[in-house]
mmCIF file of C-alpha atoms in Angstrom:
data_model
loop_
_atom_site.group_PDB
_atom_site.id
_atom_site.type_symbol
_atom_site.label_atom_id
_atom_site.label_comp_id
_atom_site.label_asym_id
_atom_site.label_seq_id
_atom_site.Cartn_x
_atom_site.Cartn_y
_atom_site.Cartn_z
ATOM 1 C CA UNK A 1 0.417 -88.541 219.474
ATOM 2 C CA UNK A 2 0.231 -92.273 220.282
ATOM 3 C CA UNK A 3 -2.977 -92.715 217.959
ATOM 4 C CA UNK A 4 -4.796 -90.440 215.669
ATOM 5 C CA UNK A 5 -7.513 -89.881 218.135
ATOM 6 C CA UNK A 6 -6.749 -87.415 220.467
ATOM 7 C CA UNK A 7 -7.685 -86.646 223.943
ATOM 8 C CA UNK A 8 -8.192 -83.551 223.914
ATOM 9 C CA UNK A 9 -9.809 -80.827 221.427
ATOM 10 C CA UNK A 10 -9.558 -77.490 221.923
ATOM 11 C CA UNK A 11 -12.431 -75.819 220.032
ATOM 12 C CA UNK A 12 -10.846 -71.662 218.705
ATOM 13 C CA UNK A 13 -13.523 -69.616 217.560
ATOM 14 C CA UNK A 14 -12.436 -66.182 215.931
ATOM 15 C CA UNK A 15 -12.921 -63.045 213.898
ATOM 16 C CA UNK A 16 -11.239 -60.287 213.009
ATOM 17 C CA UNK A 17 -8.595 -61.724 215.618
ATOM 18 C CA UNK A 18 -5.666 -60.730 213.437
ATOM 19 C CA UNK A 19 -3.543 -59.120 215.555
ATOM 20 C CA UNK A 20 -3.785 -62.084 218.428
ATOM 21 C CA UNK A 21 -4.658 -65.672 216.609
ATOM 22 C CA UNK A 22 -1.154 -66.202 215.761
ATOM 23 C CA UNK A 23 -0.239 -66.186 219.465
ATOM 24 C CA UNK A 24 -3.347 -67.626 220.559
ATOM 25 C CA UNK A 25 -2.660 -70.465 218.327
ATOM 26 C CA UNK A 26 0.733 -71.108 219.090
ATOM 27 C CA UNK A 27 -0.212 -70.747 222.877
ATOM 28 C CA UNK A 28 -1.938 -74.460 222.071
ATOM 29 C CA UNK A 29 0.780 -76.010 220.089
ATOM 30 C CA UNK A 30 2.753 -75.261 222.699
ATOM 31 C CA UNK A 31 0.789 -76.938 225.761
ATOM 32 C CA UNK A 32 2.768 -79.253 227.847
ATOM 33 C CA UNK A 33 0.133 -82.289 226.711
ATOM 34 C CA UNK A 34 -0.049 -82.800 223.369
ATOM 35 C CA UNK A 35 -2.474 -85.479 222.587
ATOM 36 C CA UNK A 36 -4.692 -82.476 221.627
ATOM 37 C CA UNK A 37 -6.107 -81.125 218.439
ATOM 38 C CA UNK A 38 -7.204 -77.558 217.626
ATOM 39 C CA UNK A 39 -9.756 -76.646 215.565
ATOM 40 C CA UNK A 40 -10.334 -73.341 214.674
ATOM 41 C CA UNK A 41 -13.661 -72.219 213.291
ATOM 42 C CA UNK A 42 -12.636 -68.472 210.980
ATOM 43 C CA UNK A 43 -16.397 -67.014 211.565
ATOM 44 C CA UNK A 44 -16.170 -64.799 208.720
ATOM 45 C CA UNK A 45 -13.047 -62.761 209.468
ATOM 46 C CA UNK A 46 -12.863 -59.463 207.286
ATOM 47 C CA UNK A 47 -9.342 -59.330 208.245
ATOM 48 C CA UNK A 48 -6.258 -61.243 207.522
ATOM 49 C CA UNK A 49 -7.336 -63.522 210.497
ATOM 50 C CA UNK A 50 -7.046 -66.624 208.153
ATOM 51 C CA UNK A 51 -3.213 -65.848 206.467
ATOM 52 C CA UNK A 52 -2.127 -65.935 210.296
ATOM 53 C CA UNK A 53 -3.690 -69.309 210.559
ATOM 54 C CA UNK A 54 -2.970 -70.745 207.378
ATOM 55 C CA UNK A 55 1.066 -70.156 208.007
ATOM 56 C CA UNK A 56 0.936 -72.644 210.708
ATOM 57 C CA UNK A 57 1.467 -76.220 209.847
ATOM 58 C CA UNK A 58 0.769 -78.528 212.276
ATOM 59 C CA UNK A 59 -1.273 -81.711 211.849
ATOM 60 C CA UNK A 60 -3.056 -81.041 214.853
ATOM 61 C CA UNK A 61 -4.890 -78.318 213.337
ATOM 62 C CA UNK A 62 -8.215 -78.219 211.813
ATOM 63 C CA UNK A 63 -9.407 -75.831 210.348
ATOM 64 C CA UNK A 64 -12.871 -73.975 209.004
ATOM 65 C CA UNK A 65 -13.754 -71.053 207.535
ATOM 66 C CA UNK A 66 -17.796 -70.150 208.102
ATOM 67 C CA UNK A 67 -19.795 -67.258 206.388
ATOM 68 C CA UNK A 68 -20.160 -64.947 209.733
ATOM 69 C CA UNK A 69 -22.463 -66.657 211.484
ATOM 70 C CA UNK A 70 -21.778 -65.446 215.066
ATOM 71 C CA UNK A 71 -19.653 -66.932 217.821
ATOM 72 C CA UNK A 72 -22.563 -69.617 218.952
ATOM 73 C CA UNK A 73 -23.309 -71.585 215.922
ATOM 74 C CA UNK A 74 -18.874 -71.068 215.218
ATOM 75 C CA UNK A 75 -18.475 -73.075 218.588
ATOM 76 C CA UNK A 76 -21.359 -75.469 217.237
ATOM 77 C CA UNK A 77 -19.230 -76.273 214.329
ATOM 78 C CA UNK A 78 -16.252 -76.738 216.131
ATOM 79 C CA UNK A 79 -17.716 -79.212 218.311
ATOM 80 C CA UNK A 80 -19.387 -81.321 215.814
ATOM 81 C CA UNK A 81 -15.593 -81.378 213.757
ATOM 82 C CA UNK A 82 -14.187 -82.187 216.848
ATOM 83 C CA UNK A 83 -12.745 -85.902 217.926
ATOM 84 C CA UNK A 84 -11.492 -86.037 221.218
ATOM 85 C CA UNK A 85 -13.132 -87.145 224.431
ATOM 86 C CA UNK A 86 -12.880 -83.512 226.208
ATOM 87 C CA UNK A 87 -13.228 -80.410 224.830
ATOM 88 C CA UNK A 88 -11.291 -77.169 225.584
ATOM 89 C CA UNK A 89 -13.099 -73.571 224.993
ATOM 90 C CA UNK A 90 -10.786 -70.382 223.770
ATOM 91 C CA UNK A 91 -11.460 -67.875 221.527
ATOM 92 C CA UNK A 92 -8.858 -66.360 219.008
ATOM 93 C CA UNK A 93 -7.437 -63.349 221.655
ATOM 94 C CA UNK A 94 -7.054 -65.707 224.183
ATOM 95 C CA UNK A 95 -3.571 -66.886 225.248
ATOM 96 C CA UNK A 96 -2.826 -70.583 227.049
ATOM 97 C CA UNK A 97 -0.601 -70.716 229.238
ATOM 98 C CA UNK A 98 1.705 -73.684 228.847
ATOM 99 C CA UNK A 99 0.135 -76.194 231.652
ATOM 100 C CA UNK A 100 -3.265 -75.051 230.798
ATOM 101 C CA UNK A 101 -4.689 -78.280 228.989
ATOM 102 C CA UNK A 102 -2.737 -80.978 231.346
ATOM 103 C CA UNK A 103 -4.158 -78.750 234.449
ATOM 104 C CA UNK A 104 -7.675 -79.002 233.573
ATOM 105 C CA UNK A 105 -7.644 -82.520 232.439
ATOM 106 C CA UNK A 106 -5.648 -83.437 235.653
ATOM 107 C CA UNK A 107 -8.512 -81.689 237.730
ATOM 108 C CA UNK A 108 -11.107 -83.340 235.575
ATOM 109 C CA UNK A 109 -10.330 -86.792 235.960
ATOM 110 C CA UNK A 110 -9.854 -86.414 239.408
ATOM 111 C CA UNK A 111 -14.046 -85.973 239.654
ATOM 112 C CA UNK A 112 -13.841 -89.565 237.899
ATOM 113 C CA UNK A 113 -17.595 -90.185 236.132
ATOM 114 C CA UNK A 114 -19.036 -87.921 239.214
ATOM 115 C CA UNK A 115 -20.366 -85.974 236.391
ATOM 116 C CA UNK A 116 -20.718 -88.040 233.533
#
């Protein structure tokens, strides 16, 4: 990243996503633009949801561990930890594909402050 600001934050929210964060969370390491940050909200996970996340060790990640709360007030917490100017929505068994992020905010900007 240029700054420590990024662009882009893509907001995870998960539980009991064991079997799929690890993928889901390298799916957004891996995008194509990387002025991103990812902040993962762990809404309680009974599972070993949060030893997948914790082996990763990228700056870009934030992340949160929540007594289970449910997935609308996890999302709520990932927004208000979240610094960039657009936000990205996945949950934890969800996969990006590589061009996801640059995709959407090429499409975005296109609609310039139509909806702003």
């Amino acid at each position: 990243m240029a700054n420590n600001t990024p662009l882009v934050t893509v907001i995870m929210t998960t539980y009991n996503h064991e079997k799929y964060v690890g993928e889901a969370t390298e799916s957004v390491l891996k995008q194509t633009f990387d002025n991103i940050e990812l902040v993962i909200v762990n809404d309680g996970s009974r599972d070993n949801t949060e030893k997948v996340i914790k082996k990763f060790n990228d700056e870009r990640i934030v992340y949160i561990y929540q007594e289970n709360q449910g997935p609308s007030i996890a999302a709520n917490n990932a927004i208000l930890a979240s610094r960039g100017k657009y936000i990205a929505i996945m949950s934890g068994d969800d996969v990006s594909l590589p061009l996801r992020i640059e995709r959407q905010l090429n499409e975005y900007q296109k609609l310039g402050d139509k909806f702003l």
